[in-house]
Amino acid sequence: MATVTLKGDAIHTSGQLPEVGTKAPDFLLTATDLSVKSLTNFAGSNVVLNIFPSIDTGTCAQSVREFNREAGELDNTKVLCISRDLPFAQARFCGAEGLENVINLSDFKDGSFGKDYGLNFVDGPLEGLHSRCVIVLDANGTVKYTEQVGEIVDEPNYKAALEALHDA
């Protein structure tokens, strides 16, 4: 269990992020076209998992915009933006913003991604949603970098995540 804060108040996650050097757990998530995607759909590419509570908050939206901007310049890399938002909300946001370099995936059906990756909030006002995290995987699905953002209203360390791609 990790402890993070929401405007200074402690909240807890369901576990710990996968360890650097281990294989990332596979997942089944829903894309904006309602198809089901798994980690194997992205095999052979470096993958940035940009994970957050909801696309409808300012910090979450900014992380999608920032990774979208950076993703356009990355070779052999897919940026997956993952939340428990409905796929319709994810599609609406990216369509309205003109964001085309990220892939939105939803864990709305059963929350198994959040449970398997140890990042669901288990208490507090955001209970059931995902904590703000970034996980970078190499083309073989090995974890190269993780960040559990300590204060949920803060943005992730984009620079550190992108630098991890150079080592992937």
PDB file of C-alpha atoms in Angstrom:
ATOM      1  CA  MET A   1       0.000   0.000   0.000  1.00  0.00           C
ATOM      2  CA  ALA A   2       1.247   3.452  -0.906  1.00  0.00           C
ATOM      3  CA  THR A   3       0.202   6.621   0.877  1.00  0.00           C
ATOM      4  CA  VAL A   4      -0.306   9.794  -1.150  1.00  0.00           C
ATOM      5  CA  THR A   5      -2.077  13.011  -0.327  1.00  0.00           C
ATOM      6  CA  LEU A   6      -5.021  14.923  -1.716  1.00  0.00           C
ATOM      7  CA  LYS A   7      -4.453  18.570  -0.800  1.00  0.00           C
ATOM      8  CA  GLY A   8      -2.466  17.394   2.213  1.00  0.00           C
ATOM      9  CA  ASP A   9      -4.877  14.706   3.443  1.00  0.00           C
ATOM     10  CA  ALA A  10      -3.535  11.139   3.365  1.00  0.00           C
ATOM     11  CA  ILE A  11      -5.193   8.568   1.114  1.00  0.00           C
ATOM     12  CA  HIS A  12      -4.026   5.041   0.361  1.00  0.00           C
ATOM     13  CA  THR A  13      -3.651   2.809  -2.668  1.00  0.00           C
ATOM     14  CA  SER A  14      -4.393  -0.888  -2.951  1.00  0.00           C
ATOM     15  CA  GLY A  15      -0.738  -1.887  -3.268  1.00  0.00           C
ATOM     16  CA  GLN A  16       2.590  -0.954  -4.803  1.00  0.00           C
ATOM     17  CA  LEU A  17       3.428  -0.228  -8.424  1.00  0.00           C
ATOM     18  CA  PRO A  18       5.198  -2.994 -10.341  1.00  0.00           C
ATOM     19  CA  GLU A  19       8.930  -3.029  -9.608  1.00  0.00           C
ATOM     20  CA  VAL A  20      11.480  -1.739 -12.104  1.00  0.00           C
ATOM     21  CA  GLY A  21      13.020  -4.695 -13.933  1.00  0.00           C
ATOM     22  CA  THR A  22       9.903  -6.892 -13.722  1.00  0.00           C
ATOM     23  CA  LYS A  23       7.448  -7.744 -16.480  1.00  0.00           C
ATOM     24  CA  ALA A  24       4.382  -5.549 -16.431  1.00  0.00           C
ATOM     25  CA  PRO A  25       1.121  -7.385 -15.738  1.00  0.00           C
ATOM     26  CA  ASP A  26      -1.084  -7.835 -18.783  1.00  0.00           C
ATOM     27  CA  PHE A  27      -4.415  -6.036 -18.798  1.00  0.00           C
ATOM     28  CA  LEU A  28      -7.754  -5.791 -20.563  1.00  0.00           C
ATOM     29  CA  LEU A  29      -8.920  -2.195 -21.003  1.00  0.00           C
ATOM     30  CA  THR A  30     -11.617  -0.595 -23.136  1.00  0.00           C
ATOM     31  CA  ALA A  31     -10.625   1.772 -25.950  1.00  0.00           C
ATOM     32  CA  THR A  32     -12.713   4.750 -27.052  1.00  0.00           C
ATOM     33  CA  ASP A  33     -14.163   2.648 -29.907  1.00  0.00           C
ATOM     34  CA  LEU A  34     -15.256   0.103 -27.227  1.00  0.00           C
ATOM     35  CA  SER A  35     -12.763  -2.512 -28.425  1.00  0.00           C
ATOM     36  CA  VAL A  36     -10.746  -4.359 -25.794  1.00  0.00           C
ATOM     37  CA  LYS A  37      -6.990  -3.805 -25.684  1.00  0.00           C
ATOM     38  CA  SER A  38      -4.332  -5.728 -23.824  1.00  0.00           C
ATOM     39  CA  LEU A  39      -0.659  -5.057 -23.239  1.00  0.00           C
ATOM     40  CA  THR A  40       0.102  -7.549 -26.008  1.00  0.00           C
ATOM     41  CA  ASN A  41      -1.522  -5.129 -28.497  1.00  0.00           C
ATOM     42  CA  PHE A  42       1.454  -2.842 -27.906  1.00  0.00           C
ATOM     43  CA  ALA A  43       4.217  -5.486 -27.942  1.00  0.00           C
ATOM     44  CA  GLY A  44       7.334  -4.311 -29.737  1.00  0.00           C
ATOM     45  CA  SER A  45       6.783  -0.661 -28.780  1.00  0.00           C
ATOM     46  CA  ASN A  46       7.971   1.279 -25.774  1.00  0.00           C
ATOM     47  CA  VAL A  47       4.916   2.166 -23.709  1.00  0.00           C
ATOM     48  CA  VAL A  48       4.199   5.051 -21.368  1.00  0.00           C
ATOM     49  CA  LEU A  49       1.282   4.380 -19.039  1.00  0.00           C
ATOM     50  CA  ASN A  50      -0.104   7.777 -17.981  1.00  0.00           C
ATOM     51  CA  ILE A  51      -2.556   6.829 -15.231  1.00  0.00           C
ATOM     52  CA  PHE A  52      -4.866   9.265 -13.441  1.00  0.00           C
ATOM     53  CA  PRO A  53      -8.178   9.607 -11.552  1.00  0.00           C
ATOM     54  CA  SER A  54     -10.323  11.405 -14.158  1.00  0.00           C
ATOM     55  CA  ILE A  55      -9.915  13.187 -17.476  1.00  0.00           C
ATOM     56  CA  ASP A  56     -12.348  15.812 -16.165  1.00  0.00           C
ATOM     57  CA  THR A  57      -9.888  17.364 -13.705  1.00  0.00           C
ATOM     58  CA  GLY A  58      -7.345  20.026 -14.579  1.00  0.00           C
ATOM     59  CA  THR A  59      -4.180  18.126 -13.651  1.00  0.00           C
ATOM     60  CA  CYS A  60      -5.301  14.934 -15.385  1.00  0.00           C
ATOM     61  CA  ALA A  61      -6.229  16.828 -18.530  1.00  0.00           C
ATOM     62  CA  GLN A  62      -2.870  18.615 -18.499  1.00  0.00           C
ATOM     63  CA  SER A  63      -0.975  15.312 -18.261  1.00  0.00           C
ATOM     64  CA  VAL A  64      -2.822  14.035 -21.346  1.00  0.00           C
ATOM     65  CA  ARG A  65      -2.019  17.265 -23.227  1.00  0.00           C
ATOM     66  CA  GLU A  66       1.656  17.156 -22.209  1.00  0.00           C
ATOM     67  CA  PHE A  67       2.165  13.508 -23.108  1.00  0.00           C
ATOM     68  CA  ASN A  68       0.284  14.085 -26.385  1.00  0.00           C
ATOM     69  CA  ARG A  69       2.714  16.910 -27.223  1.00  0.00           C
ATOM     70  CA  GLU A  70       5.768  14.819 -26.361  1.00  0.00           C
ATOM     71  CA  ALA A  71       4.480  11.598 -27.959  1.00  0.00           C
ATOM     72  CA  GLY A  72       4.500  13.102 -31.431  1.00  0.00           C
ATOM     73  CA  GLU A  73       8.297  13.238 -31.255  1.00  0.00           C
ATOM     74  CA  LEU A  74       8.927   9.760 -29.809  1.00  0.00           C
ATOM     75  CA  ASP A  75      10.095   6.844 -31.921  1.00  0.00           C
ATOM     76  CA  ASN A  76       8.500   3.422 -31.432  1.00  0.00           C
ATOM     77  CA  THR A  77       6.538   4.626 -28.414  1.00  0.00           C
ATOM     78  CA  LYS A  78       2.851   4.501 -27.505  1.00  0.00           C
ATOM     79  CA  VAL A  79       1.380   6.664 -24.749  1.00  0.00           C
ATOM     80  CA  LEU A  80      -1.611   5.041 -23.056  1.00  0.00           C
ATOM     81  CA  CYS A  81      -3.763   7.356 -20.947  1.00  0.00           C
ATOM     82  CA  ILE A  82      -5.623   5.186 -18.449  1.00  0.00           C
ATOM     83  CA  SER A  83      -8.430   6.059 -16.058  1.00  0.00           C
ATOM     84  CA  ARG A  84     -11.790   4.732 -14.901  1.00  0.00           C
ATOM     85  CA  ASP A  85     -13.608   7.356 -16.981  1.00  0.00           C
ATOM     86  CA  LEU A  86     -16.088   6.052 -19.507  1.00  0.00           C
ATOM     87  CA  PRO A  87     -14.569   5.702 -22.992  1.00  0.00           C
ATOM     88  CA  PHE A  88     -17.090   8.293 -24.234  1.00  0.00           C
ATOM     89  CA  ALA A  89     -15.695  10.961 -21.882  1.00  0.00           C
ATOM     90  CA  GLN A  90     -12.133  10.126 -22.935  1.00  0.00           C
ATOM     91  CA  ALA A  91     -13.056  10.398 -26.631  1.00  0.00           C
ATOM     92  CA  ARG A  92     -14.954  13.657 -26.060  1.00  0.00           C
ATOM     93  CA  PHE A  93     -11.983  15.247 -24.309  1.00  0.00           C
ATOM     94  CA  CYS A  94      -9.381  14.243 -26.904  1.00  0.00           C
ATOM     95  CA  GLY A  95     -11.703  15.161 -29.776  1.00  0.00           C
ATOM     96  CA  ALA A  96     -12.406  18.606 -28.336  1.00  0.00           C
ATOM     97  CA  GLU A  97      -8.701  19.166 -27.674  1.00  0.00           C
ATOM     98  CA  GLY A  98      -7.510  17.753 -31.022  1.00  0.00           C
ATOM     99  CA  LEU A  99      -5.232  15.227 -29.293  1.00  0.00           C
ATOM    100  CA  GLU A 100      -4.166  12.428 -31.634  1.00  0.00           C
ATOM    101  CA  ASN A 101      -0.845  11.123 -30.262  1.00  0.00           C
ATOM    102  CA  VAL A 102      -2.178   9.314 -27.195  1.00  0.00           C
ATOM    103  CA  ILE A 103      -4.387   6.260 -26.791  1.00  0.00           C
ATOM    104  CA  ASN A 104      -7.116   6.474 -24.162  1.00  0.00           C
ATOM    105  CA  LEU A 105      -8.059   3.299 -22.328  1.00  0.00           C
ATOM    106  CA  SER A 106     -10.682   2.810 -19.650  1.00  0.00           C
ATOM    107  CA  ASP A 107     -10.707   0.492 -16.642  1.00  0.00           C
ATOM    108  CA  PHE A 108     -14.412   1.201 -16.058  1.00  0.00           C
ATOM    109  CA  LYS A 109     -15.682  -2.372 -16.372  1.00  0.00           C
ATOM    110  CA  ASP A 110     -14.148  -4.016 -13.321  1.00  0.00           C
ATOM    111  CA  GLY A 111     -11.154  -1.991 -12.140  1.00  0.00           C
ATOM    112  CA  SER A 112      -8.852  -4.988 -12.578  1.00  0.00           C
ATOM    113  CA  PHE A 113      -6.052  -2.881 -14.073  1.00  0.00           C
ATOM    114  CA  GLY A 114      -5.927  -0.693 -10.971  1.00  0.00           C
ATOM    115  CA  LYS A 115      -6.007  -3.719  -8.698  1.00  0.00           C
ATOM    116  CA  ASP A 116      -3.324  -5.623 -10.643  1.00  0.00           C
ATOM    117  CA  TYR A 117      -1.046  -2.568 -10.762  1.00  0.00           C
ATOM    118  CA  GLY A 118      -1.663  -1.696  -7.075  1.00  0.00           C
ATOM    119  CA  LEU A 119      -2.851   1.848  -7.742  1.00  0.00           C
ATOM    120  CA  ASN A 120      -6.555   2.003  -6.856  1.00  0.00           C
ATOM    121  CA  PHE A 121      -7.491   4.393  -4.083  1.00  0.00           C
ATOM    122  CA  VAL A 122      -8.947   2.358  -1.207  1.00  0.00           C
ATOM    123  CA  ASP A 123     -10.134   5.266   0.941  1.00  0.00           C
ATOM    124  CA  GLY A 124     -10.771   8.993   0.828  1.00  0.00           C
ATOM    125  CA  PRO A 125     -12.979  11.004  -1.515  1.00  0.00           C
ATOM    126  CA  LEU A 126     -11.448   9.398  -4.647  1.00  0.00           C
ATOM    127  CA  GLU A 127     -11.943   5.815  -3.431  1.00  0.00           C
ATOM    128  CA  GLY A 128     -12.248   3.430  -6.377  1.00  0.00           C
ATOM    129  CA  LEU A 129     -10.407   5.695  -8.827  1.00  0.00           C
ATOM    130  CA  HIS A 130      -6.785   5.344  -9.925  1.00  0.00           C
ATOM    131  CA  SER A 131      -3.971   7.268  -8.310  1.00  0.00           C
ATOM    132  CA  ARG A 132      -1.774   9.468 -10.489  1.00  0.00           C
ATOM    133  CA  CYS A 133       1.126   7.339 -11.747  1.00  0.00           C
ATOM    134  CA  VAL A 134       3.454   6.991 -14.677  1.00  0.00           C
ATOM    135  CA  ILE A 135       4.938   3.643 -15.660  1.00  0.00           C
ATOM    136  CA  VAL A 136       7.365   3.279 -18.567  1.00  0.00           C
ATOM    137  CA  LEU A 137       7.816  -0.088 -20.283  1.00  0.00           C
ATOM    138  CA  ASP A 138      10.374  -1.141 -22.866  1.00  0.00           C
ATOM    139  CA  ALA A 139       9.421  -2.950 -26.087  1.00  0.00           C
ATOM    140  CA  ASN A 140       9.499  -6.286 -24.211  1.00  0.00           C
ATOM    141  CA  GLY A 141       7.037  -5.145 -21.539  1.00  0.00           C
ATOM    142  CA  THR A 142       9.678  -4.752 -18.829  1.00  0.00           C
ATOM    143  CA  VAL A 143       9.150  -1.936 -16.332  1.00  0.00           C
ATOM    144  CA  LYS A 144      11.874   0.699 -16.797  1.00  0.00           C
ATOM    145  CA  TYR A 145      10.471   3.506 -14.619  1.00  0.00           C
ATOM    146  CA  THR A 146       7.644   4.175 -12.184  1.00  0.00           C
ATOM    147  CA  GLU A 147       6.358   7.255 -10.431  1.00  0.00           C
ATOM    148  CA  GLN A 148       3.622   7.324  -7.833  1.00  0.00           C
ATOM    149  CA  VAL A 149       2.841  11.045  -7.637  1.00  0.00           C
ATOM    150  CA  GLY A 150       2.904  11.935  -3.941  1.00  0.00           C
ATOM    151  CA  GLU A 151       0.335  14.760  -4.046  1.00  0.00           C
ATOM    152  CA  ILE A 152      -2.525  13.833  -6.348  1.00  0.00           C
ATOM    153  CA  VAL A 153      -3.115  17.396  -7.552  1.00  0.00           C
ATOM    154  CA  ASP A 154       0.528  17.633  -8.769  1.00  0.00           C
ATOM    155  CA  GLU A 155       1.615  16.735 -12.297  1.00  0.00           C
ATOM    156  CA  PRO A 156       3.960  13.799 -12.867  1.00  0.00           C
ATOM    157  CA  ASN A 157       7.657  14.259 -13.615  1.00  0.00           C
ATOM    158  CA  TYR A 158       7.395  14.253 -17.419  1.00  0.00           C
ATOM    159  CA  LYS A 159      11.126  14.744 -17.901  1.00  0.00           C
ATOM    160  CA  ALA A 160      12.091  11.702 -15.812  1.00  0.00           C
ATOM    161  CA  ALA A 161       9.532   9.500 -17.571  1.00  0.00           C
ATOM    162  CA  LEU A 162      10.709  10.588 -21.020  1.00  0.00           C
ATOM    163  CA  GLU A 163      14.363  10.156 -20.065  1.00  0.00           C
ATOM    164  CA  ALA A 164      13.567   6.556 -19.064  1.00  0.00           C
ATOM    165  CA  LEU A 165      12.534   5.967 -22.680  1.00  0.00           C
ATOM    166  CA  HIS A 166      16.077   6.677 -23.804  1.00  0.00           C
ATOM    167  CA  ASP A 167      17.233   3.705 -21.729  1.00  0.00           C
ATOM    168  CA  ALA A 168      14.369   1.470 -22.905  1.00  0.00           C
TER     169      ALA A 168
END
